[in-house]
Amino acid sequence: MSIESLRCKECGTACELDARYVCESCFGPLEVAYDHSSLDPAEAKRRIQAGSQGIWRYADFLPFEGRPGDPLEPGLTPLLRADRLAERLGIDAELWVKNDAANPTHSFKDRVVAVAVAKARELGFETVACASTGNLANALAAHAAAAGLGSYVFVPANLEEQKLLATGVYGTNLVGVRGNYDDVNRLCTQLAETRPWAFVNVNLRPYYAEGSKTLAYETVEQLGWELPDRVVCPIASGSLFTKVGHGFQEWLDLGLVDGEQPVFNGAQAQGCSPVATAFAAGWEICKPQRPETIAKSLAIGDPADGPYALEHARRTGGTIDAVSDEEIRDGIRLLAETTGIFTETAGGVTIGVLAKLAERGEIAAGERLVVYITGEGLKTLDATRDRFRMHEIDPDLDSFESEFRQAVTA
Ligand SMILES: *Cc1c(COP(=O)(O)O)cnc(C)c1O
Ligand SMILES: [Zn+2]
């Protein structure tokens, strides 16, 4: 038995493992605490390697007593060497891309939702819900359908059409709120008080957040039980960024891997960059912003885990940078052209920041670097519109020859 309690991140007060997220003593956020004192690292590795081909292979480090079953088990997404991308960026580094678009609903959100929905079932909830910037909506609707649970999904009404369609198809109650994500989140916090629902990122947030640690575990395993020197990771609420750090730290502390915590570089869009702004200004907390960016999946103006993301970036000697909408579009193109991976706007943000780090000369020769691509390009097609030209021809050889004459004679 390793899962112990929920514990306040601020004052350390412990409380029961149920659907709660705020400390009763100080109103700080709660997280899951484990007791791994009897863990043998060699035995833990064996249990992982004998496990399923997805996130439940890490069940010993997730908030369950047993191994949850799950028809839509996410995880074990490809970690690919990206030498051509490194070359284009002019860096002499060992560059890897973790393609988390290769999950059941094509974003990393399947990880957090799988954990939260399994917990919701364990706690006896019949209905799950969420406040989403898009990908969480897709994931929650799908995992609820697979588990046979009722669901309510709240999103900003102006979301990308692809993300609305890829949510509604699962037969959820899709609610488009006339407002931005922060308005949606406020409404859901109120609803969580009155409805008997498991809001995965509100009252189940401590469990939900644990799902992101599996990205760190997979990275270590896929690198042959070694750590990268640096990671580049997008930030919306800051949960993913900090929990990937927790995942590495947990395995360092328990002796499953040697070395030190990688340098963490966070990535935001300029049009919604409360954490990057606070980083640059040297603040310990974030000043809320009103989002205006094509990276809608990252458009959280008042990020719950912003202060922890700031602390983690600073502690590891990293940075948090922001890029413009144009740099996001360039980033999507650059990744596609050099790796064959088509990412959504959030991935464009990450690649845009990677390009900035390369330009500033922050990436040392020989460094091992992992970039987290968290979502799929087909969900944000508008970001690639008008970025290339189709050659339209008549169905005959002459037409082809005249269109491509220059190419042929060149
Ligand atoms: C939600 C999301 C993130 C980051 O989420 P956090 O709120 O910071 O945990 C990153 N990329 C994509 C594509 C997302 O949907
Ligand atoms: Zn507290």
XYZ file of C-alpha atoms and ligand atoms in Angstrom:
426
model
C 0.000 0.000 0.000
C 1.558 3.278 -1.046
C -1.175 5.889 -1.416
C -1.450 7.646 1.917
C -3.590 10.788 1.969
C -4.285 14.102 0.341
C -1.878 16.718 1.634
C -1.842 20.516 1.426
C 0.967 21.828 -0.785
C 1.252 24.942 1.399
C 0.901 23.862 5.050
C 1.251 20.069 4.791
C -2.047 19.255 6.557
C -3.210 15.751 5.617
C -6.799 14.863 4.843
C -8.904 11.983 3.554
C -8.663 10.576 0.040
C -12.009 11.784 -1.317
C -13.315 14.370 -3.792
C -11.757 17.535 -2.403
C -9.076 19.936 -3.557
C -8.739 22.757 -1.023
C -7.048 22.615 2.393
C -9.470 23.294 5.222
C -6.794 25.000 7.336
C -5.225 27.401 4.819
C -7.193 27.078 1.527
C -4.039 25.866 -0.240
C -4.268 23.252 -3.019
C -4.169 19.559 -2.110
C -2.043 16.867 -3.718
C -1.722 13.109 -3.320
C 0.878 11.888 -0.825
C 2.439 8.412 -1.041
C 4.400 6.259 1.322
C 7.057 4.489 -0.743
C 9.257 3.640 2.261
C 9.061 -0.094 1.557
C 9.711 0.223 -2.196
C 12.579 -1.771 -3.688
C 13.706 -0.014 -6.908
C 14.666 -3.227 -8.736
C 11.328 -4.842 -7.900
C 9.479 -1.636 -8.901
C 11.208 -1.691 -12.315
C 10.263 -5.321 -12.806
C 6.621 -4.560 -11.989
C 6.635 -1.706 -14.492
C 8.176 -3.804 -17.255
C 5.714 -6.637 -16.634
C 2.805 -4.198 -16.805
C 0.435 -3.111 -19.548
C 1.461 -1.130 -22.652
C 0.150 2.159 -21.282
C -0.008 4.333 -18.172
C -1.266 1.602 -15.833
C 2.198 0.042 -15.935
C 3.000 2.917 -13.511
C 0.062 2.080 -11.198
C 2.405 1.805 -8.190
C 2.974 5.570 -8.552
C -0.650 6.548 -9.187
C -3.423 7.193 -6.637
C -4.969 3.714 -6.554
C -4.605 0.650 -4.380
C -4.866 -1.708 -7.337
C -4.391 -1.526 -11.121
C -7.404 0.141 -12.748
C -8.698 -1.386 -15.968
C -9.421 1.003 -18.809
C -10.590 0.261 -22.361
C -8.999 3.520 -23.596
C -5.693 3.193 -21.784
C -3.440 6.050 -22.921
C 0.342 6.276 -22.829
C 3.545 4.757 -24.177
C 3.473 7.313 -26.970
C 6.484 7.486 -29.323
C 9.714 9.217 -28.319
C 11.438 10.070 -31.594
C 14.928 11.328 -32.425
C 14.614 14.606 -34.300
C 18.042 15.103 -35.917
C 16.682 17.051 -38.870
C 14.883 19.458 -36.554
C 18.092 19.925 -34.536
C 19.970 20.611 -37.760
C 17.444 23.223 -38.919
C 17.711 24.933 -35.531
C 21.508 24.875 -35.724
C 21.913 22.991 -32.453
C 24.352 20.169 -31.873
C 22.115 18.384 -29.382
C 20.542 14.962 -28.912
C 17.007 16.140 -29.590
C 13.951 13.964 -28.893
C 10.273 14.650 -29.538
C 7.710 12.972 -27.300
C 4.619 12.785 -29.491
C 1.690 12.762 -27.096
C -0.754 13.412 -29.913
C -0.580 9.610 -30.290
C -3.060 9.081 -27.449
C -6.676 7.845 -27.847
C -8.145 11.356 -28.261
C -4.921 12.848 -29.630
C -3.604 14.892 -26.738
C -1.825 14.391 -23.417
C -5.164 15.051 -21.654
C -6.022 11.341 -22.015
C -3.465 10.691 -19.261
C -5.021 12.998 -16.675
C -8.587 12.061 -17.613
C -7.926 8.303 -17.444
C -6.654 8.710 -13.876
C -9.479 11.052 -12.817
C -12.261 8.954 -14.370
C -10.901 5.767 -12.773
C -10.859 7.617 -9.435
C -14.382 8.957 -9.988
C -15.615 5.373 -10.483
C -13.756 4.192 -7.400
C -15.397 6.984 -5.365
C -18.822 5.975 -6.697
C -19.617 8.955 -8.967
C -22.092 8.358 -11.796
C -21.425 11.604 -13.638
C -18.117 13.205 -14.578
C -17.574 16.769 -15.781
C -14.855 19.273 -16.650
C -13.996 22.869 -17.509
C -11.945 22.653 -20.682
C -9.912 24.649 -23.186
C -10.660 21.894 -25.750
C -8.523 18.794 -25.429
C -9.815 17.964 -21.974
C -13.337 18.094 -23.442
C -12.429 15.508 -26.114
C -10.754 13.242 -23.573
C -13.434 13.469 -20.889
C -16.303 12.819 -23.306
C -14.501 9.771 -24.737
C -13.398 8.220 -21.433
C -16.879 8.785 -19.920
C -18.422 7.036 -22.922
C -15.996 4.118 -22.584
C -16.714 3.830 -18.847
C -20.487 4.176 -19.271
C -20.680 7.302 -17.111
C -22.797 10.395 -17.717
C -20.836 13.527 -18.569
C -21.035 17.308 -18.778
C -18.353 19.182 -20.666
C -18.041 22.970 -20.297
C -16.005 24.907 -22.881
C -15.718 28.491 -24.147
C -18.380 28.715 -26.886
C -15.839 30.106 -29.401
C -13.673 26.949 -29.380
C -12.230 25.504 -32.621
C -14.990 23.671 -34.510
C -12.842 20.514 -34.771
C -12.622 20.321 -30.972
C -16.371 20.836 -30.547
C -17.135 18.087 -33.077
C -14.588 15.712 -31.544
C -16.369 16.161 -28.201
C -20.042 16.091 -29.170
C -19.608 12.876 -31.128
C -19.238 10.889 -27.884
C -22.766 11.769 -26.773
C -21.813 14.056 -23.883
C -23.740 17.090 -22.649
C -21.632 19.726 -24.385
C -22.073 23.197 -22.867
C -20.608 26.195 -24.718
C -20.226 29.082 -22.278
C -20.218 32.614 -23.658
C -16.960 33.655 -22.020
C -13.299 32.637 -21.803
C -11.826 29.614 -20.002
C -11.490 31.479 -16.731
C -15.236 32.255 -16.832
C -15.956 28.578 -17.588
C -13.751 27.486 -14.704
C -15.467 29.855 -12.270
C -18.875 28.484 -13.263
C -17.659 24.902 -12.837
C -16.234 25.666 -9.392
C -19.721 26.871 -8.390
C -21.409 23.836 -9.955
C -19.016 21.479 -8.159
C -20.429 22.815 -4.864
C -24.015 21.951 -5.709
C -23.980 18.963 -8.079
C -22.989 15.401 -7.181
C -20.507 15.314 -10.069
C -16.831 14.550 -10.330
C -15.345 17.616 -12.025
C -12.059 16.060 -13.053
C -10.075 19.309 -12.929
C -11.924 20.880 -9.996
C -12.893 18.575 -7.114
C -10.825 15.655 -8.477
C -7.882 17.864 -9.430
C -5.382 16.273 -6.992
C -5.888 12.872 -8.699
C -6.196 14.304 -12.222
C -2.847 16.075 -11.889
C -1.095 12.795 -11.048
C -1.734 11.532 -14.590
C 0.851 13.967 -16.006
C 3.667 12.276 -14.061
C 3.399 9.347 -16.485
C 4.960 11.549 -19.189
C 8.098 11.790 -17.055
C 8.135 8.051 -16.287
C 7.799 7.141 -19.965
C 10.559 9.532 -20.933
C 12.933 7.901 -18.441
C 11.997 4.392 -19.540
C 12.262 5.236 -23.255
C 15.695 6.795 -22.716
C 16.874 3.482 -21.254
C 16.307 4.476 -17.605
C 18.155 7.761 -17.960
C 17.122 11.394 -17.622
C 17.241 14.124 -20.251
C 19.359 17.214 -19.511
C 16.564 19.570 -20.484
C 12.863 19.497 -21.306
C 10.678 22.000 -23.157
C 7.040 21.810 -22.111
C 3.943 23.976 -22.690
C 2.137 25.718 -19.821
C -1.599 26.428 -19.494
C -2.579 25.992 -15.824
C 1.002 24.870 -15.089
C -0.076 21.424 -13.898
C 1.603 19.397 -16.667
C 4.864 21.337 -16.340
C 5.142 20.887 -12.572
C 3.926 17.285 -12.523
C 6.466 16.166 -15.126
C 9.021 17.626 -12.716
C 7.437 15.699 -9.812
C 7.593 12.470 -11.814
C 11.345 12.841 -12.402
C 11.923 13.835 -8.768
C 9.958 10.873 -7.407
C 12.068 8.384 -9.366
C 15.286 10.206 -8.450
C 14.348 10.091 -4.752
C 13.381 6.419 -4.927
C 16.512 5.387 -6.821
C 14.764 4.235 -10.013
C 16.986 6.625 -11.966
C 20.283 8.410 -11.267
C 21.326 11.932 -12.128
C 19.650 15.240 -11.536
C 16.426 17.040 -12.336
C 16.510 18.320 -15.957
C 16.450 22.036 -16.768
C 12.783 22.970 -17.354
C 11.890 25.443 -20.104
C 8.216 26.452 -20.121
C 6.355 27.601 -23.230
C 3.416 30.008 -23.488
C 1.732 32.051 -26.194
C 2.325 35.803 -25.999
C -1.436 36.336 -26.213
C -1.846 34.470 -22.925
C 1.412 34.503 -21.022
C 0.760 35.172 -17.326
C 3.477 32.715 -16.259
C 6.108 33.899 -18.776
C 5.346 37.504 -17.783
C 5.762 36.722 -14.070
C 8.995 34.839 -14.830
C 10.469 37.813 -16.698
C 9.393 40.251 -13.992
C 10.782 38.100 -11.168
C 7.351 37.703 -9.517
C 6.387 34.691 -7.430
C 2.734 34.820 -8.441
C 0.994 35.473 -11.751
C -1.091 38.480 -12.666
C -4.243 37.296 -14.518
C -4.528 38.134 -18.224
C -7.363 38.187 -20.754
C -6.397 35.573 -23.405
C -6.115 36.519 -27.083
C -4.192 33.835 -28.966
C -4.592 31.077 -31.552
C -3.199 28.639 -28.950
C -6.618 28.151 -27.370
C -5.680 24.950 -25.570
C -3.176 27.000 -23.538
C -5.455 30.027 -23.038
C -5.759 30.099 -19.254
C -5.444 33.687 -18.035
C -5.408 32.814 -14.324
C -3.295 29.649 -14.021
C -3.887 27.647 -10.814
C -0.394 26.145 -10.755
C 1.414 29.238 -12.066
C 3.408 29.860 -8.862
C 4.596 26.227 -8.766
C 5.596 26.375 -12.436
C 7.617 29.554 -11.750
C 9.330 27.934 -8.800
C 10.154 24.777 -10.760
C 11.591 26.664 -13.749
C 13.779 28.792 -11.463
C 14.916 25.904 -9.283
C 16.090 23.900 -12.305
C 17.879 26.841 -13.932
C 15.276 27.041 -16.699
C 13.133 29.783 -18.196
C 9.538 30.430 -19.230
C 9.247 32.072 -22.639
C 6.396 33.238 -24.838
C 6.015 33.315 -28.635
C 3.748 35.210 -31.029
C 0.928 33.694 -33.104
C 3.186 33.944 -36.169
C 5.970 32.065 -34.391
C 3.380 29.422 -33.384
C 2.400 28.918 -37.054
C 6.106 28.729 -38.014
C 6.674 26.186 -35.241
C 3.889 23.914 -36.512
C 5.377 24.043 -40.027
C 8.949 23.469 -38.867
C 8.025 20.388 -36.829
C 5.931 18.939 -39.652
C 8.658 19.514 -42.266
C 11.463 18.012 -40.197
C 9.789 15.161 -38.277
C 6.530 14.260 -40.033
C 4.592 15.186 -36.891
C 1.624 17.535 -37.350
C 0.907 19.281 -34.065
C -1.769 21.679 -32.908
C -1.108 25.276 -31.853
C 0.162 24.217 -28.407
C 2.934 22.218 -30.113
C 3.668 25.280 -32.256
C 4.181 27.201 -29.011
C 6.608 24.566 -27.746
C 8.616 24.454 -30.975
C 8.574 28.269 -31.141
C 10.147 28.418 -27.686
C 12.654 25.699 -28.617
C 13.682 27.867 -31.596
C 14.088 30.853 -29.250
C 16.311 28.876 -26.877
C 18.413 27.705 -29.831
C 18.709 31.275 -31.124
C 19.818 32.553 -27.727
C 22.496 29.856 -27.608
C 21.081 28.280 -24.437
C 21.348 24.729 -25.725
C 24.805 23.293 -25.165
C 26.570 20.910 -27.577
C 25.805 17.283 -26.792
C 22.879 18.114 -24.533
C 20.042 15.583 -24.385
C 16.798 17.422 -24.846
C 13.149 16.254 -24.804
C 10.379 18.384 -26.290
C 6.785 17.571 -25.313
C 4.316 17.715 -28.188
C 0.964 17.588 -26.433
C -1.700 17.720 -29.166
C -2.732 16.949 -32.739
C -2.675 19.321 -35.722
C -5.986 18.186 -37.204
C -7.723 19.795 -34.216
C -6.537 23.320 -35.087
C -6.584 23.378 -38.874
C -7.077 27.145 -39.079
C -3.508 27.638 -37.890
C -2.154 26.068 -41.093
C -4.636 27.639 -43.521
C -2.974 29.758 -46.241
C 0.491 28.504 -45.279
C 1.040 26.579 -48.526
C -0.307 26.460 -52.080
C -1.917 23.496 -53.786
C -0.917 22.982 -57.443
C -4.251 22.717 -59.212
C -4.055 21.207 -62.716
C -6.211 19.617 -65.414
C -6.045 15.819 -65.619
C -3.525 15.702 -68.483
C 0.261 15.582 -68.898
C 0.564 19.031 -70.503
C -1.116 20.629 -67.582
C 1.233 18.863 -65.172
C 4.317 19.680 -67.278
C 3.487 23.350 -67.526
C 2.778 23.637 -63.802
C 6.063 21.946 -62.921
C 8.207 23.166 -65.848
C 10.460 25.156 -63.605
C 10.964 22.244 -61.254
C 11.749 19.869 -64.134
C 14.264 22.132 -65.890
C 15.904 23.172 -62.646
C -4.074 21.258 -21.446
C -2.948 21.287 -22.390
C -1.633 21.632 -22.004
C -1.182 22.111 -20.646
O -1.996 21.912 -19.606
P -1.761 22.397 -18.106
O -3.067 23.056 -17.757
O -0.623 23.343 -18.044
O -1.558 21.153 -17.345
C -0.646 21.544 -22.968
N -0.914 21.174 -24.229
C -2.149 20.842 -24.632
C -2.355 20.468 -26.065
C -3.211 20.894 -23.743
O -4.443 20.553 -24.158
Zn -3.036 24.049 4.028
